[in-house]
Amino acid sequence: MRKVLLVLLAALVLSLLRSVYSARRFGDEDKAAEEFESKIVLGFAQLGAESEWRSSSSASIKEAARKYGVELMFENAQQKQENQIKAIRSFIAHRVDVIAFSPVVELGWDNVLLEAKAEGIPVILVDRHIRTDAERLYAAFIGSDFIEEGRKAGRWLLEKFRNSEGEVKIVELRGTDGSSPTKDRAEGFREMIGNDGRFLIVRSLSGDFMRSKGREVMEEVLSPAYYNPSAGMTLDVLFAHNDDMAMGAIEAMEEHGLRPGRDVVVISVDAQRSALEALRNGKINCIVECTPYIGERLMDLVRQLVAGYEIPSTIYSEETVFTEDDPVESLPVRPY
Ligand code: AHR
């Protein structure tokens, strides 16, 4: 009888162990299935909608998120750093899988990025850089090489004036002060023309990457206090850090009776549709391309990060230069 009881007990323990084991196995499978099915959540803090480029960049990110099945929490910070910081904090509170953002300015991100790091949420910088002494605050940067964009503008200008002897007076329309494209484009441009004494940057003013401000600033540049050809106060070149400001400045020049592209050489950055049209019409002489189409590459990176792969720390976009010498039919027609 004791023997029978022992056998029964052993059978009972065995079946219990088996059911616990299989429950665990099924539990794991359920979890894996859940993980597979649950969407990756990406929090993106866009800096604003200051230019056509920016709107296009936002559209590219939203479209790519849809295509890649990534759940996107998207915030527009209206050009304010405090709004971007607030958005990033809300992404941390929501425990998103990845945070990405285009920093409106370079400085002032350490605290909020340390908070993300403490929560183990990886961060990707999109389009613009930050400046920090802290280490490993972000996993990767994806966007343009702005210093090289400035160099391209300078290189083209050197070539354009290779046979001229006199002074070349340049007005520079800067983007948002404190932002990486403004700092880097200015640096690259100066690196190229700085050793040639003919080139003088007579004025450098911020138009905040906006068409309305580009126009305003150009109106000031052309006011009698600064522009008076009979007194030798002239202008040979406009270097605008983006197309929106260049288009605003072109309007101001035309209202002033100047022929942009002929009386004043115009160099711009971005290559949006309206600027390419102005290049075709001879009102812009050179456009350095800066592409806003980085949504798909961003989603790729986000997926790789979440899957635990190592990702490259810097990914630059491939970009070109469009000039007055290009055959008109070779110029692209852009959707933005
Ligand atoms: O950071 C990229 C720059 O920001 C683009 O050149 C400009 O158009 C935008 O506003």
Short mmCIF file of C-alpha atoms and ligand atoms in Angstrom, two decimals:
data_model
loop_
_atom_site.label_atom_id
_atom_site.label_comp_id
_atom_site.label_asym_id
_atom_site.label_seq_id
_atom_site.Cartn_x
_atom_site.Cartn_y
_atom_site.Cartn_z
CA MET A 1 0.00 0.00 0.00
CA ARG A 2 2.87 2.39 0.93
CA LYS A 3 4.56 1.55 -2.35
CA VAL A 4 1.41 2.38 -4.32
CA LEU A 5 1.05 5.68 -2.46
CA LEU A 6 4.71 6.56 -3.23
CA VAL A 7 4.25 5.82 -6.94
CA LEU A 8 1.07 7.93 -7.01
CA LEU A 9 2.86 10.79 -5.25
CA ALA A 10 5.78 10.64 -7.69
CA ALA A 11 3.37 10.72 -10.65
CA LEU A 12 1.59 13.71 -9.15
CA VAL A 13 4.86 15.65 -8.61
CA LEU A 14 5.96 14.81 -12.15
CA SER A 15 2.73 16.03 -13.70
CA LEU A 16 2.85 19.19 -11.58
CA LEU A 17 6.42 19.93 -12.73
CA ARG A 18 5.42 19.31 -16.33
CA SER A 19 2.47 21.71 -16.14
CA VAL A 20 4.61 24.43 -14.48
CA TYR A 21 7.27 24.02 -17.18
CA SER A 22 4.77 24.13 -20.02
CA ALA A 23 3.01 27.16 -18.49
CA ARG A 24 6.36 28.94 -18.44
CA ARG A 25 7.09 27.97 -22.01
CA PHE A 26 3.72 29.19 -23.21
CA GLY A 27 4.19 32.32 -21.09
CA ASP A 28 7.46 33.06 -22.93
CA GLU A 29 5.92 32.44 -26.30
CA ASP A 30 3.05 34.76 -25.47
CA LYS A 31 5.53 37.43 -24.40
CA ALA A 32 7.59 37.01 -27.55
CA ALA A 33 4.46 37.22 -29.68
CA GLU A 34 3.40 40.30 -27.78
CA GLU A 35 6.82 41.90 -28.33
CA PHE A 36 6.71 41.04 -32.00
CA GLU A 37 3.27 42.48 -32.41
CA SER A 38 3.70 45.57 -30.22
CA LYS A 39 4.80 48.57 -32.22
CA ILE A 40 8.04 50.43 -31.66
CA VAL A 41 7.20 53.83 -30.16
CA LEU A 42 9.29 56.79 -31.33
CA GLY A 43 9.02 60.23 -29.75
CA PHE A 44 10.08 62.96 -32.16
CA ALA A 45 10.51 66.60 -31.07
CA GLN A 46 10.58 68.74 -34.21
CA LEU A 47 11.98 72.23 -33.70
CA GLY A 48 9.30 74.14 -35.59
CA ALA A 49 8.01 74.96 -39.06
CA GLU A 50 10.25 77.91 -39.91
CA SER A 51 10.93 76.92 -43.52
CA GLU A 52 9.62 74.81 -46.38
CA TRP A 53 12.59 72.53 -45.72
CA ARG A 54 11.38 71.97 -42.16
CA SER A 55 7.80 71.18 -43.19
CA SER A 56 9.17 68.72 -45.69
CA SER A 57 11.41 67.11 -43.08
CA SER A 58 8.37 66.65 -40.77
CA ALA A 59 6.36 65.14 -43.63
CA SER A 60 9.22 62.76 -44.45
CA ILE A 61 9.38 61.54 -40.82
CA LYS A 62 5.60 61.06 -40.51
CA GLU A 63 5.36 59.24 -43.83
CA ALA A 64 8.29 56.95 -43.03
CA ALA A 65 6.86 56.10 -39.59
CA ARG A 66 3.61 55.01 -41.27
CA LYS A 67 5.49 52.98 -43.86
CA TYR A 68 7.69 51.23 -41.27
CA GLY A 69 4.83 50.61 -38.82
CA VAL A 70 6.48 52.75 -36.13
CA GLU A 71 4.14 54.48 -33.67
CA LEU A 72 5.13 58.13 -33.77
CA MET A 73 4.59 60.69 -31.01
CA PHE A 74 5.31 63.95 -32.82
CA GLU A 75 5.66 67.38 -31.18
CA ASN A 76 6.28 70.72 -32.90
CA ALA A 77 8.26 73.00 -30.55
CA GLN A 78 7.51 76.26 -32.39
CA GLN A 79 11.20 77.28 -32.46
CA LYS A 80 11.49 77.20 -28.67
CA GLN A 81 14.11 75.11 -26.90
CA GLU A 82 12.00 74.91 -23.72
CA ASN A 83 9.17 73.34 -25.74
CA GLN A 84 11.55 70.75 -27.16
CA ILE A 85 12.83 69.93 -23.68
CA LYS A 86 9.25 69.62 -22.43
CA ALA A 87 8.42 67.28 -25.33
CA ILE A 88 11.46 65.10 -24.61
CA ARG A 89 10.47 64.90 -20.92
CA SER A 90 6.98 63.80 -21.90
CA PHE A 91 8.47 61.08 -24.15
CA ILE A 92 10.55 59.87 -21.21
CA ALA A 93 7.43 59.79 -19.00
CA HIS A 94 5.64 57.75 -21.69
CA ARG A 95 8.59 55.36 -21.75
CA VAL A 96 8.91 55.45 -25.54
CA ASP A 97 11.41 53.06 -27.12
CA VAL A 98 13.50 55.74 -28.83
CA ILE A 99 13.63 59.55 -28.72
CA ALA A 100 14.71 61.61 -31.75
CA PHE A 101 14.85 65.36 -32.16
CA SER A 102 16.23 68.21 -34.30
CA PRO A 103 17.82 70.56 -31.77
CA VAL A 104 16.89 74.18 -32.44
CA VAL A 105 20.22 75.34 -30.94
CA GLU A 106 23.42 73.53 -30.04
CA LEU A 107 23.76 74.19 -26.31
CA GLY A 108 21.62 73.37 -23.27
CA TRP A 109 20.61 69.72 -23.73
CA ASP A 110 22.74 67.93 -21.13
CA ASN A 111 20.18 67.68 -18.31
CA VAL A 112 17.29 66.33 -20.33
CA LEU A 113 19.52 63.92 -22.25
CA LEU A 114 21.00 62.64 -18.98
CA GLU A 115 17.42 62.01 -17.82
CA ALA A 116 16.74 59.95 -20.96
CA LYS A 117 19.99 58.07 -20.46
CA ALA A 118 19.12 57.30 -16.83
CA GLU A 119 15.86 55.75 -18.05
CA GLY A 120 17.73 53.73 -20.68
CA ILE A 121 15.98 55.43 -23.62
CA PRO A 122 18.30 55.89 -26.60
CA VAL A 123 18.35 59.24 -28.40
CA ILE A 124 19.01 60.00 -32.08
CA LEU A 125 19.89 63.52 -33.24
CA VAL A 126 18.22 64.30 -36.53
CA ASP A 127 19.43 67.07 -38.88
CA ARG A 128 21.15 69.30 -36.29
CA HIS A 129 23.99 68.81 -33.84
CA ILE A 130 24.34 69.61 -30.16
CA ARG A 131 27.47 70.77 -28.34
CA THR A 132 28.28 69.07 -25.05
CA ASP A 133 31.21 67.89 -22.94
CA ALA A 134 29.20 64.99 -21.54
CA GLU A 135 29.83 61.59 -23.05
CA ARG A 136 27.43 59.29 -24.87
CA LEU A 137 24.35 61.46 -24.54
CA TYR A 138 23.03 60.19 -27.84
CA ALA A 139 23.35 57.04 -29.91
CA ALA A 140 23.69 58.58 -33.37
CA PHE A 141 23.47 61.68 -35.55
CA ILE A 142 21.76 61.55 -38.92
CA GLY A 143 21.66 64.54 -41.28
CA SER A 144 23.81 66.84 -43.41
CA ASP A 145 27.45 67.86 -43.15
CA PHE A 146 26.83 71.59 -42.70
CA ILE A 147 30.52 72.57 -42.70
CA GLU A 148 30.89 70.90 -46.06
CA GLU A 149 27.80 72.76 -47.31
CA GLY A 150 29.48 76.07 -46.39
CA ARG A 151 32.67 74.93 -48.12
CA LYS A 152 30.73 74.05 -51.27
CA ALA A 153 29.25 77.56 -51.36
CA GLY A 154 32.72 79.10 -50.86
CA ARG A 155 34.36 76.84 -53.45
CA TRP A 156 31.76 77.78 -56.04
CA LEU A 157 32.27 81.50 -55.30
CA LEU A 158 36.06 81.21 -55.72
CA GLU A 159 35.50 79.59 -59.07
CA LYS A 160 32.88 82.14 -60.15
CA PHE A 161 35.28 85.05 -59.48
CA ARG A 162 38.47 83.29 -60.53
CA ASN A 163 39.18 85.86 -63.26
CA SER A 164 38.12 89.02 -61.45
CA GLU A 165 40.52 91.34 -59.72
CA GLY A 166 38.52 93.81 -57.65
CA GLU A 167 36.91 93.53 -54.24
CA VAL A 168 33.93 91.19 -53.87
CA LYS A 169 31.50 92.48 -51.27
CA ILE A 170 29.43 89.78 -49.65
CA VAL A 171 26.31 89.98 -47.50
CA GLU A 172 25.66 86.86 -45.47
CA LEU A 173 22.13 86.00 -44.35
CA ARG A 174 22.61 83.71 -41.38
CA GLY A 175 20.08 81.20 -40.10
CA THR A 176 19.04 80.86 -36.45
CA ASP A 177 21.82 82.05 -34.17
CA GLY A 178 23.19 79.33 -31.93
CA SER A 179 22.09 76.56 -34.32
CA SER A 180 24.55 74.13 -35.89
CA PRO A 181 23.71 74.85 -39.57
CA THR A 182 24.31 78.57 -39.01
CA LYS A 183 27.60 78.07 -37.21
CA ASP A 184 28.89 75.35 -39.54
CA ARG A 185 27.84 76.90 -42.86
CA ALA A 186 29.47 80.17 -41.84
CA GLU A 187 32.63 78.29 -40.82
CA GLY A 188 32.90 76.23 -44.01
CA PHE A 189 32.27 79.30 -46.19
CA ARG A 190 34.97 81.34 -44.43
CA GLU A 191 37.39 78.42 -44.59
CA MET A 192 37.18 78.58 -48.39
CA ILE A 193 37.26 82.32 -49.05
CA GLY A 194 39.18 83.46 -45.97
CA ASN A 195 42.63 83.38 -47.56
CA ASP A 196 41.64 85.36 -50.63
CA GLY A 197 41.86 89.06 -49.84
CA ARG A 198 39.37 90.04 -52.55
CA PHE A 199 36.44 88.61 -50.62
CA LEU A 200 34.94 90.81 -47.92
CA ILE A 201 31.94 89.84 -45.83
CA VAL A 202 30.61 93.36 -45.38
CA ARG A 203 27.54 92.37 -43.38
CA SER A 204 26.36 89.20 -41.69
CA LEU A 205 22.79 89.27 -40.35
CA SER A 206 20.37 86.67 -39.04
CA GLY A 207 17.13 85.98 -40.89
CA ASP A 208 16.30 82.99 -38.64
CA PHE A 209 15.86 80.68 -41.67
CA MET A 210 12.55 82.45 -42.45
CA ARG A 211 11.42 83.96 -45.74
CA SER A 212 9.75 86.98 -44.10
CA LYS A 213 12.88 87.78 -42.09
CA GLY A 214 15.13 87.27 -45.12
CA ARG A 215 13.12 89.91 -46.89
CA GLU A 216 13.15 92.25 -43.89
CA VAL A 217 16.90 91.96 -43.45
CA MET A 218 17.54 92.55 -47.16
CA GLU A 219 15.35 95.65 -47.06
CA GLU A 220 17.57 96.96 -44.31
CA VAL A 221 20.73 96.04 -46.25
CA LEU A 222 19.41 98.02 -49.23
CA SER A 223 18.37 101.06 -47.23
CA PRO A 224 20.27 104.30 -48.06
CA ALA A 225 22.29 104.07 -44.86
CA TYR A 226 24.00 100.89 -46.13
CA TYR A 227 23.49 100.78 -49.90
CA ASN A 228 24.51 103.76 -52.00
CA PRO A 229 26.30 102.89 -55.26
CA SER A 230 27.26 106.51 -55.96
CA ALA A 231 29.15 106.51 -52.66
CA GLY A 232 30.72 103.14 -53.43
CA MET A 233 28.42 101.33 -50.97
CA THR A 234 27.53 98.33 -53.13
CA LEU A 235 26.87 94.66 -52.85
CA ASP A 236 28.20 91.90 -55.13
CA VAL A 237 27.16 88.63 -53.50
CA LEU A 238 24.41 87.37 -51.25
CA PHE A 239 25.14 84.14 -49.38
CA ALA A 240 21.86 83.02 -47.77
CA HIS A 241 22.01 80.07 -45.38
CA ASN A 242 18.73 78.74 -46.78
CA ASP A 243 16.34 79.05 -49.70
CA ASP A 244 13.49 80.65 -47.78
CA MET A 245 15.66 83.60 -46.75
CA ALA A 246 17.12 83.81 -50.28
CA MET A 247 13.61 83.96 -51.77
CA GLY A 248 12.61 86.74 -49.34
CA ALA A 249 15.82 88.65 -50.13
CA ILE A 250 15.19 88.26 -53.89
CA GLU A 251 11.79 89.91 -53.47
CA ALA A 252 13.40 92.83 -51.63
CA MET A 253 16.13 93.20 -54.29
CA GLU A 254 13.60 93.23 -57.11
CA GLU A 255 11.49 95.84 -55.35
CA HIS A 256 14.65 97.87 -55.13
CA GLY A 257 15.23 97.66 -58.89
CA LEU A 258 18.10 95.19 -58.61
CA ARG A 259 18.32 92.07 -60.76
CA PRO A 260 19.17 89.15 -58.43
CA GLY A 261 21.44 86.68 -60.16
CA ARG A 262 22.88 89.43 -62.39
CA ASP A 263 23.49 92.60 -60.35
CA VAL A 264 23.97 90.52 -57.23
CA VAL A 265 25.27 86.94 -57.31
CA VAL A 266 22.99 84.78 -55.15
CA ILE A 267 24.09 81.60 -53.39
CA SER A 268 21.63 79.61 -51.31
CA VAL A 269 21.30 76.30 -49.47
CA ASP A 270 18.57 73.57 -49.55
CA ALA A 271 17.29 73.22 -53.17
CA GLN A 272 13.56 73.50 -52.61
CA ARG A 273 11.25 73.77 -55.61
CA SER A 274 10.88 77.59 -55.61
CA ALA A 275 14.66 78.11 -55.40
CA LEU A 276 15.33 75.63 -58.22
CA GLU A 277 12.78 77.59 -60.24
CA ALA A 278 14.68 80.81 -59.42
CA LEU A 279 17.91 79.09 -60.54
CA ARG A 280 16.23 78.18 -63.85
CA ASN A 281 15.13 81.81 -64.22
CA GLY A 282 18.60 83.18 -63.52
CA LYS A 283 17.70 84.78 -60.16
CA ILE A 284 19.85 82.39 -58.13
CA ASN A 285 23.33 81.39 -59.31
CA CYS A 286 24.17 78.48 -57.04
CA ILE A 287 22.26 76.23 -54.63
CA VAL A 288 24.01 73.87 -52.26
CA GLU A 289 21.71 70.93 -51.64
CA CYS A 290 20.58 70.03 -48.12
CA THR A 291 18.08 67.20 -48.13
CA PRO A 292 15.10 67.01 -45.75
CA TYR A 293 14.35 63.42 -46.81
CA ILE A 294 15.77 61.54 -43.85
CA GLY A 295 12.62 59.87 -42.51
CA GLU A 296 13.26 56.38 -43.88
CA ARG A 297 16.87 56.24 -42.74
CA LEU A 298 15.75 57.38 -39.31
CA MET A 299 13.16 54.57 -39.08
CA ASP A 300 15.82 52.07 -40.15
CA LEU A 301 18.09 53.25 -37.36
CA VAL A 302 15.26 53.17 -34.81
CA ARG A 303 14.49 49.56 -35.69
CA GLN A 304 18.13 48.54 -35.51
CA LEU A 305 18.54 50.23 -32.13
CA VAL A 306 15.48 48.51 -30.70
CA ALA A 307 16.65 45.16 -32.06
CA GLY A 308 19.93 45.69 -30.19
CA TYR A 309 22.24 46.15 -33.17
CA GLU A 310 25.26 48.47 -33.10
CA ILE A 311 24.56 51.51 -35.24
CA PRO A 312 26.98 53.99 -36.83
CA SER A 313 27.43 57.13 -34.73
CA THR A 314 27.24 59.55 -37.69
CA ILE A 315 25.34 59.21 -40.95
CA TYR A 316 25.64 62.05 -43.44
CA SER A 317 23.26 62.53 -46.36
CA GLU A 318 24.62 62.49 -49.89
CA GLU A 319 24.13 65.93 -51.40
CA THR A 320 25.13 67.89 -54.47
CA VAL A 321 25.38 71.46 -55.82
CA PHE A 322 23.13 72.96 -58.51
CA THR A 323 24.51 75.92 -60.47
CA GLU A 324 23.75 78.32 -63.28
CA ASP A 325 26.01 76.19 -65.51
CA ASP A 326 23.84 73.07 -65.21
CA PRO A 327 21.59 72.38 -68.22
CA VAL A 328 18.11 73.51 -67.17
CA GLU A 329 16.58 70.14 -68.04
CA SER A 330 18.99 68.38 -65.68
CA LEU A 331 17.69 70.29 -62.64
CA PRO A 332 15.35 68.22 -60.47
CA VAL A 333 11.68 69.08 -59.94
CA ARG A 334 11.08 68.82 -56.22
CA PRO A 335 7.80 68.04 -54.49
CA TYR A 336 8.56 70.71 -51.90
O1 AHR B 1 18.79 72.46 -40.22
C1 AHR B 1 18.55 72.53 -41.58
C2 AHR B 1 18.14 73.91 -41.97
O2 AHR B 1 17.04 74.31 -41.19
C3 AHR B 1 17.70 74.09 -43.41
O3 AHR B 1 18.72 74.47 -44.26
C4 AHR B 1 16.73 75.22 -43.25
O4 AHR B 1 15.97 75.48 -44.38
C5 AHR B 1 16.02 74.79 -42.04
O5 AHR B 1 15.15 75.69 -41.50
#
